[in-house]
PDB file of C-alpha atoms in Angstrom:
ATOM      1  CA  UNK A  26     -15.588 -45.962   5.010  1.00  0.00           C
ATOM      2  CA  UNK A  27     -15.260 -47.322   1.312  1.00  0.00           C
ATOM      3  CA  UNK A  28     -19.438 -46.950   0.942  1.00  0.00           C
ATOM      4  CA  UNK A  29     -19.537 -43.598   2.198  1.00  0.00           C
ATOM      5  CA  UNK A  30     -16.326 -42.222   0.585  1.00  0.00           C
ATOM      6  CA  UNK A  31     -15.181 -40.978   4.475  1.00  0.00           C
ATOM      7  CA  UNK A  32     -12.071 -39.425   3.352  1.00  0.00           C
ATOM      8  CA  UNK A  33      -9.638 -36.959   5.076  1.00  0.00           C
ATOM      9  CA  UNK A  34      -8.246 -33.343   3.947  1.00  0.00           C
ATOM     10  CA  UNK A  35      -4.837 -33.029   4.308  1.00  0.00           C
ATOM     11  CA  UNK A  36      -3.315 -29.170   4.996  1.00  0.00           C
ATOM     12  CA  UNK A  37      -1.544 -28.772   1.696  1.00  0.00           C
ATOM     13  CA  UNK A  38      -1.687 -26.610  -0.714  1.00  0.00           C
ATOM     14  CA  UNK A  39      -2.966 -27.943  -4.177  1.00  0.00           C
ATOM     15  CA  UNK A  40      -2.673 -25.908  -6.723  1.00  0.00           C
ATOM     16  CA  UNK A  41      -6.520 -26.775  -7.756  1.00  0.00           C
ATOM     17  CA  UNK A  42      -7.656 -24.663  -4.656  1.00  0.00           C
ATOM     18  CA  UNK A  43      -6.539 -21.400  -6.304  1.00  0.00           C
ATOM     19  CA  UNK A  44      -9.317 -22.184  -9.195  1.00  0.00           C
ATOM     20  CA  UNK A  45     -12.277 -19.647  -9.072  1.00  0.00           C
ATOM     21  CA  UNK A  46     -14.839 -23.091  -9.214  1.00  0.00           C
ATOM     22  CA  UNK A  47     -13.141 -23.988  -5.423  1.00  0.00           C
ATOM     23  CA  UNK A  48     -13.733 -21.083  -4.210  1.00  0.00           C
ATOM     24  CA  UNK A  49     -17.336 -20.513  -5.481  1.00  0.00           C
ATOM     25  CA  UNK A  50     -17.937 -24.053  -3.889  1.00  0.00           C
ATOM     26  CA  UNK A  51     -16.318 -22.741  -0.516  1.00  0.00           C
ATOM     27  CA  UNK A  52     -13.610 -25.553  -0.626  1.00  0.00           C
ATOM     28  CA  UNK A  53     -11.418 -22.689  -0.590  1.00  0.00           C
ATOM     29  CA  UNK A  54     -12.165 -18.998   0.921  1.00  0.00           C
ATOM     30  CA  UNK A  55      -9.350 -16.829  -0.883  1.00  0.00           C
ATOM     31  CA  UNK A  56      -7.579 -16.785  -4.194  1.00  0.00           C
ATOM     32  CA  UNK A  57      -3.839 -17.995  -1.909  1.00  0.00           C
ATOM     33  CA  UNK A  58      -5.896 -21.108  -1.666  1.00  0.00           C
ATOM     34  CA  UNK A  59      -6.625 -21.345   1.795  1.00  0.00           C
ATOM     35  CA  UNK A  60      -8.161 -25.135   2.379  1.00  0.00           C
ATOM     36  CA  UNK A  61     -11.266 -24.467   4.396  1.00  0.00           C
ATOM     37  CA  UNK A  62     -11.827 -28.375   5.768  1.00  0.00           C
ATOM     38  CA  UNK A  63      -7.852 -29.122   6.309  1.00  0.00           C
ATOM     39  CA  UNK A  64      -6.720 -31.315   8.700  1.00  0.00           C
ATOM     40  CA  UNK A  65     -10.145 -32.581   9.021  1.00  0.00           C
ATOM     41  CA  UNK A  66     -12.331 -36.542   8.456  1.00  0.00           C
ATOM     42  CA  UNK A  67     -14.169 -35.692   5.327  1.00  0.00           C
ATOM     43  CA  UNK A  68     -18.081 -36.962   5.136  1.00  0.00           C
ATOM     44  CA  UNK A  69     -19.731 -36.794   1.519  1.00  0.00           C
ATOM     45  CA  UNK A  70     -23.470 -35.830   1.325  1.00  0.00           C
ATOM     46  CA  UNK A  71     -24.319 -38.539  -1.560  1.00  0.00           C
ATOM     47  CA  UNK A  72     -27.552 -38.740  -2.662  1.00  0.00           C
ATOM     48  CA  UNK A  73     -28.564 -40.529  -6.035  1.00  0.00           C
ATOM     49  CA  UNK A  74     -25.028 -40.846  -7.012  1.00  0.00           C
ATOM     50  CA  UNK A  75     -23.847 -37.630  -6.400  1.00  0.00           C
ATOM     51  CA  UNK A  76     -22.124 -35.463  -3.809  1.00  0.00           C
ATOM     52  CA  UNK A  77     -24.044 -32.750  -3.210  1.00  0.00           C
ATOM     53  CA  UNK A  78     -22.129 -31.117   0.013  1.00  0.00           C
ATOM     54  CA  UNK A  79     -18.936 -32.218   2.224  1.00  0.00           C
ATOM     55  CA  UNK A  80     -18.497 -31.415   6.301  1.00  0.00           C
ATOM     56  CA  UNK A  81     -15.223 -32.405   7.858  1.00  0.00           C
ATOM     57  CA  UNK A  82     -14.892 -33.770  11.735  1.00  0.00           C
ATOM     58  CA  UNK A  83     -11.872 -31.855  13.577  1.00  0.00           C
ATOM     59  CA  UNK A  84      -9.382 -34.462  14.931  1.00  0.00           C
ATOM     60  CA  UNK A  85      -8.071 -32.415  17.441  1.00  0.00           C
ATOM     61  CA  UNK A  86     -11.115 -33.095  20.685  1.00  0.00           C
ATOM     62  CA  UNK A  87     -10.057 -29.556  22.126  1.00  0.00           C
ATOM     63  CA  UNK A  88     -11.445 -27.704  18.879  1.00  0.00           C
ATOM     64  CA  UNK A  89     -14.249 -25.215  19.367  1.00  0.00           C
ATOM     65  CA  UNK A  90     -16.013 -25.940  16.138  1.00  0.00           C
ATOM     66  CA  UNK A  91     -15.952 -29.795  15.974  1.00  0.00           C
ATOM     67  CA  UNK A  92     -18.139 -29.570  12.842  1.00  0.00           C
ATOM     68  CA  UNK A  93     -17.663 -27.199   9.775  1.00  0.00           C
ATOM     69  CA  UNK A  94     -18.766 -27.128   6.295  1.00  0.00           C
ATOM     70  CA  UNK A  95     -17.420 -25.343   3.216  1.00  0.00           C
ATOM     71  CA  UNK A  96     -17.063 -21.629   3.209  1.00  0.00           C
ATOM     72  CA  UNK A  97     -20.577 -19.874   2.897  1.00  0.00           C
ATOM     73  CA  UNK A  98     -23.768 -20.695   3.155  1.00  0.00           C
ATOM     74  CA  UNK A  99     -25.109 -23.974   2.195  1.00  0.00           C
ATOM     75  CA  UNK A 100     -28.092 -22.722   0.376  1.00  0.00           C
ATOM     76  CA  UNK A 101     -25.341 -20.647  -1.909  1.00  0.00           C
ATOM     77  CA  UNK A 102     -24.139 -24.194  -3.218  1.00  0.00           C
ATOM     78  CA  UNK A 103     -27.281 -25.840  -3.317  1.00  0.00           C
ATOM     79  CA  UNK A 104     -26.758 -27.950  -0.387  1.00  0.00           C
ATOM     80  CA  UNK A 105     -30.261 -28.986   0.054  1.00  0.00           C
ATOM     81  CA  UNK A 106     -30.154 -32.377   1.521  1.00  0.00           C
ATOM     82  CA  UNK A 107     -29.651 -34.513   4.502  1.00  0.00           C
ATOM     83  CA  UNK A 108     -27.034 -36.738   5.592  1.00  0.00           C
ATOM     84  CA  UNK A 109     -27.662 -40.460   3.952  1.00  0.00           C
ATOM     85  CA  UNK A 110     -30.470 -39.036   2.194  1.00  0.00           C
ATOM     86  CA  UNK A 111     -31.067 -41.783   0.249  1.00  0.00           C
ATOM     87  CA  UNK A 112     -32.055 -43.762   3.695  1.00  0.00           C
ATOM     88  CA  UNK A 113     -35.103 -41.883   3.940  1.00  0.00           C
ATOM     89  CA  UNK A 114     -36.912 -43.729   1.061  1.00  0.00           C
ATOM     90  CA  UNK A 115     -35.321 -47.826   2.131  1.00  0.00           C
ATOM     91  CA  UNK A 116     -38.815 -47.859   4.674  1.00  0.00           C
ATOM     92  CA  UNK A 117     -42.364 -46.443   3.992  1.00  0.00           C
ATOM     93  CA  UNK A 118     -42.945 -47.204   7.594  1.00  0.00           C
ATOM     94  CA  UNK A 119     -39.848 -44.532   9.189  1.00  0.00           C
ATOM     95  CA  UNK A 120     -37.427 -42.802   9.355  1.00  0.00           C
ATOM     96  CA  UNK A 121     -34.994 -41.412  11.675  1.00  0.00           C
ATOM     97  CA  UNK A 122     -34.082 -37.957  12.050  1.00  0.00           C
ATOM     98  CA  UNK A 123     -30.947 -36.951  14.175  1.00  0.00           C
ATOM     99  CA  UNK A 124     -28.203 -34.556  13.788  1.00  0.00           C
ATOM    100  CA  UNK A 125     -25.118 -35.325  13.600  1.00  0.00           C
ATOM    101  CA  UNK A 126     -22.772 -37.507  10.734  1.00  0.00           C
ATOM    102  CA  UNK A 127     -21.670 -39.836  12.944  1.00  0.00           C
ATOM    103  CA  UNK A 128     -25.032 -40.577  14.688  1.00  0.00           C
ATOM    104  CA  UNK A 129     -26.976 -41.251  11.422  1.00  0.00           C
ATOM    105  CA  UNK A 130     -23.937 -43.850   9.868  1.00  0.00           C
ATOM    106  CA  UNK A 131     -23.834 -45.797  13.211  1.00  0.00           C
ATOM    107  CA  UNK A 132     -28.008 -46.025  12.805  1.00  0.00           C
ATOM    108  CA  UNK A 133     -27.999 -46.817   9.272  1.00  0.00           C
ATOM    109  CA  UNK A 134     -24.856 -49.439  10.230  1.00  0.00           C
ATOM    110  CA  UNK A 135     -27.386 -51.623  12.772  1.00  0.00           C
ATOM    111  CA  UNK A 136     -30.077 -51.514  10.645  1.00  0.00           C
ATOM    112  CA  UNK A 137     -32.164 -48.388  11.653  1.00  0.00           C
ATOM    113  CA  UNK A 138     -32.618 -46.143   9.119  1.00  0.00           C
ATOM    114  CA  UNK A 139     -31.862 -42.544   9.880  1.00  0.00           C
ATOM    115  CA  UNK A 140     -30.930 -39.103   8.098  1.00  0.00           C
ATOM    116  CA  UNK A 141     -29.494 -36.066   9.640  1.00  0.00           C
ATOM    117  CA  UNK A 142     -28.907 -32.203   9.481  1.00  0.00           C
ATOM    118  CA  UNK A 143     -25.752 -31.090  10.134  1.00  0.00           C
ATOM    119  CA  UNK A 144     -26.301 -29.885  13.765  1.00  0.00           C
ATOM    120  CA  UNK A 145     -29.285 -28.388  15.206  1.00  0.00           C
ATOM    121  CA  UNK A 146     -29.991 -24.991  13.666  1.00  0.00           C
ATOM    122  CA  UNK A 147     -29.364 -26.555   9.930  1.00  0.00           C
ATOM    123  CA  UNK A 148     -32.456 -27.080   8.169  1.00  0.00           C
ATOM    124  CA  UNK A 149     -31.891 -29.458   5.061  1.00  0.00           C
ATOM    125  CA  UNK A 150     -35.539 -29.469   2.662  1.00  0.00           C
ATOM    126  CA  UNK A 151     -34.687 -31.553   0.206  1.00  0.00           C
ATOM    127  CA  UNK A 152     -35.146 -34.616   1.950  1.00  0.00           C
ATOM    128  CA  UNK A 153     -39.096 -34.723   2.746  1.00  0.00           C
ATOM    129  CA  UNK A 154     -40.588 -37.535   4.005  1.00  0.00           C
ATOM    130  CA  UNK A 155     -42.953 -40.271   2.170  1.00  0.00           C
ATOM    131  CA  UNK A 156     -46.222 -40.177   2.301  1.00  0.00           C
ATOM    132  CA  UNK A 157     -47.713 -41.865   5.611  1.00  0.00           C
ATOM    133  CA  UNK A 158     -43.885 -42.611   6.983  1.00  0.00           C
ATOM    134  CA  UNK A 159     -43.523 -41.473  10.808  1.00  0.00           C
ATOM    135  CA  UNK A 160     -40.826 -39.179  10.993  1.00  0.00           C
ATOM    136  CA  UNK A 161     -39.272 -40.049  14.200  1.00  0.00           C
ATOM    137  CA  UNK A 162     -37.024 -37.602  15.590  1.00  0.00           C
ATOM    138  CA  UNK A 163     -33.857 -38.479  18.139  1.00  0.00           C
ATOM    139  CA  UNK A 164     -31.872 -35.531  19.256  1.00  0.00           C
ATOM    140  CA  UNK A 165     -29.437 -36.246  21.707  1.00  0.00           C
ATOM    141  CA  UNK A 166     -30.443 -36.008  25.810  1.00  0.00           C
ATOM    142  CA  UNK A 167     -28.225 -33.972  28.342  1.00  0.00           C
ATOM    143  CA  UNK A 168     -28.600 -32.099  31.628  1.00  0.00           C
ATOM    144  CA  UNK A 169     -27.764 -28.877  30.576  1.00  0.00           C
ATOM    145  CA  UNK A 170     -28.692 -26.461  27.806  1.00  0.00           C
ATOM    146  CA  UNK A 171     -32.618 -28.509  27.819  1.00  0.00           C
ATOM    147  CA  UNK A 172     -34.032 -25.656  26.773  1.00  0.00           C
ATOM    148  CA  UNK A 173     -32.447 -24.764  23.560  1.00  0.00           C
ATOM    149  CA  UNK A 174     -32.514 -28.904  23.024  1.00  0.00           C
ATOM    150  CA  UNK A 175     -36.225 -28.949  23.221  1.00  0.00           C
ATOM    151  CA  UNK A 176     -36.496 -25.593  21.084  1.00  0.00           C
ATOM    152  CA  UNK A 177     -34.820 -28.053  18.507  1.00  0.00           C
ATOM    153  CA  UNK A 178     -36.736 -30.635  18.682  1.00  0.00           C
ATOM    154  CA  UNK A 179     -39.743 -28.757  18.138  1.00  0.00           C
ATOM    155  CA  UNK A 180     -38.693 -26.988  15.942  1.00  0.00           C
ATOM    156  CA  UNK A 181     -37.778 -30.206  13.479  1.00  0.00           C
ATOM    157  CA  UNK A 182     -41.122 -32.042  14.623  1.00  0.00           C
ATOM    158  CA  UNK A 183     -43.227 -28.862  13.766  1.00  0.00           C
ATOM    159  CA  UNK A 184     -41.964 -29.314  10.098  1.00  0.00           C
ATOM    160  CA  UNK A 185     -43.606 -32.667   9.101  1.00  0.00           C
ATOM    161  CA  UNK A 186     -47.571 -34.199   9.563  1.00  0.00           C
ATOM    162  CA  UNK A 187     -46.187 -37.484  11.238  1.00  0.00           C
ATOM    163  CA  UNK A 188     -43.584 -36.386  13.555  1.00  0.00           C
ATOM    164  CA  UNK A 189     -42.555 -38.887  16.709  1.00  0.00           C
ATOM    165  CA  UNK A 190     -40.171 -38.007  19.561  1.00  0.00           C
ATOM    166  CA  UNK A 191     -37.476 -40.723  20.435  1.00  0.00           C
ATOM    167  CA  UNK A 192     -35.774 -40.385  23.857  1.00  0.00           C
ATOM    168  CA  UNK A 193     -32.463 -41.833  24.723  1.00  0.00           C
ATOM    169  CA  UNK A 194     -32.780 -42.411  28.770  1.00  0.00           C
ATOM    170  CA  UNK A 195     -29.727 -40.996  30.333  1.00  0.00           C
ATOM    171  CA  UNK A 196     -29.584 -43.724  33.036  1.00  0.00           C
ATOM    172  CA  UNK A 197     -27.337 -41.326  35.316  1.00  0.00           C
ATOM    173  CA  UNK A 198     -25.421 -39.886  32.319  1.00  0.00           C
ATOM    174  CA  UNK A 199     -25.070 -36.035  31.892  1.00  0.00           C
ATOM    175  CA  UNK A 200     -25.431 -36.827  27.934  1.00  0.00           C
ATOM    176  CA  UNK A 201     -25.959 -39.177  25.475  1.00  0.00           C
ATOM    177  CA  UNK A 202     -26.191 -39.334  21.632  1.00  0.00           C
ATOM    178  CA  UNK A 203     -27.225 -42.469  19.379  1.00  0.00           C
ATOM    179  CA  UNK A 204     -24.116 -43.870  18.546  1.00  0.00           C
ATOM    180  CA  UNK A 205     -23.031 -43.814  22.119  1.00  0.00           C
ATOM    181  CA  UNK A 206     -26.317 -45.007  22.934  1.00  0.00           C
ATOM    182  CA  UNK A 207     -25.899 -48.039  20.854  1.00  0.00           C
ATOM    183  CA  UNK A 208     -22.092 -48.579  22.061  1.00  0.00           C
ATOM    184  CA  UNK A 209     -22.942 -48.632  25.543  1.00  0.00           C
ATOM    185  CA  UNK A 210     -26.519 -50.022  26.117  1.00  0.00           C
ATOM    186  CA  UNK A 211     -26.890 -51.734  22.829  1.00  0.00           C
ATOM    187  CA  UNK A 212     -28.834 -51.751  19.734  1.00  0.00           C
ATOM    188  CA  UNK A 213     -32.087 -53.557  21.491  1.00  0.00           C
ATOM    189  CA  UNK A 214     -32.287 -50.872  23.780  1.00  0.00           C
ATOM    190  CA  UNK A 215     -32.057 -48.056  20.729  1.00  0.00           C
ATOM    191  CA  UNK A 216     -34.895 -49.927  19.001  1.00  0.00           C
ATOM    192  CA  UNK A 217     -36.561 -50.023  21.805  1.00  0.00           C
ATOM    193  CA  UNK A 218     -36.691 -46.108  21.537  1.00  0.00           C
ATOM    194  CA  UNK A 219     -37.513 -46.381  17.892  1.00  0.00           C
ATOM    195  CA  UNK A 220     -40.331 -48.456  18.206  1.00  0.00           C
ATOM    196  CA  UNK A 221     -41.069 -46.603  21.365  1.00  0.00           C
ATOM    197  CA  UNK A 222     -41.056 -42.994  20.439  1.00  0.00           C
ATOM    198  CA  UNK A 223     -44.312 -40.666  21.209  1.00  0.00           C
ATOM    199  CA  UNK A 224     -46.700 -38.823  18.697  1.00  0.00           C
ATOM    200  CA  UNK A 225     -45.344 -35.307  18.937  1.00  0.00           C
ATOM    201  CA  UNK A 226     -48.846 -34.138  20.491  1.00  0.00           C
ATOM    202  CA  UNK A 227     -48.367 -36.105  22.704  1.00  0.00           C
ATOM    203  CA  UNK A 228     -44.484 -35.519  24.134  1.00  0.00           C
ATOM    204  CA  UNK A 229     -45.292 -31.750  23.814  1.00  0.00           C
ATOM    205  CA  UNK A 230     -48.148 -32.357  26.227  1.00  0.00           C
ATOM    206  CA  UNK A 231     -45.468 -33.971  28.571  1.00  0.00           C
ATOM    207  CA  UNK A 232     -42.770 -31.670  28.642  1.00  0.00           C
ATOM    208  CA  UNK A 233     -45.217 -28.888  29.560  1.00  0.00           C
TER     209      UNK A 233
END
């Protein structure tokens, strides 16, 4: 919490979110100072130093939009990078792509370094790989809605040279994500994904 700068936005009015620059940013949508991430965990894009973006985490599990970033478009306030950006350059050898905040900090926490978009249709450019570094992609594994999950994946694997597929068994599960992964069949198992993940040629050949 203290290395990432996880924070939380209360509901109140502050007088700051009636300034034109809050606004602009899309930490606030209308000159009353309406507080677009209230009531929400707060997760920092850092990279190099800075913050570059914020997306808040509803606490309520019965919201419809579990995930939401400032007001407007992220390419408006320059919001160009992934998640833990700065773990894409720790290993020349990989690096994980997900989406999802909480998926990439649990990685990065046992050791696997991993980045991620903010959900599945966000595309985040300023975070391209290394030279010669597998980009290995783990998207979460369900039952339902396959279709539009493997339209993801592809699209994110058709982006990069070096792209790898990672797939998280679902052992009887309807869904699972990494972090879950790791909480319930441990971190040996998710490297054993890592390490195990398929050349994209060659998981597109198998899904056919």
């Amino acid at each position: 919490i203290n290395a990432l700068q996880i924070g939380y936005c209360p509901p109140d009015i502050l007088l700051q979110y009636h300034a034109s620059i809050a606004i602009e940013a899309g930490i606030a949508w209308s000159d009353k100072g309406v507080v677009t991430l209230a009531s929400r965990i707060i997760f920092p894009f850092q990279v190099e130093g800075e913050i570059t973006d914020l997306w808040g985490r509803s606490l309520d599990p019965h919201e419809e939009v579990r995930y939401k970033g400032p007001f407007g478009g992220a390419w408006k306030r320059g919001s160009d990078y992934c998640y833990m950006h700065d773990k894409a350059y720790t290993n020349p050898e990989y690096i994980v792509r997900t989406e999802g905040l909480i998926k990439a900090i649990v990685s990065n926490q046992y050791g696997i370094p991993c980045v991620a978009n903010p959900g599945t249709t966000a595309s985040r450019t300023g975070t391209p790989p290394l030279q010669g570094q597998r980009q290995i992609i783990i998207y979460d594994n369900q039952v339902s809605h396959r279709r539009e999950l493997l339209a993801a994946i592809k699209k994110e694997a058709e982006k990069y040279h070096d792209a790898y597929i990672g797939t998280l068994p679902l052992r009887g599960r309807k869904k699972i994500d990494i972090d879950t992964f790791i909480l319930e069949d441990g971190i040996d198992e998710y490297r054993r994904v890592v390490n195990g993940a398929l050349p994209y040629k060659q998981w597109l050949s198998l899904i056919r």
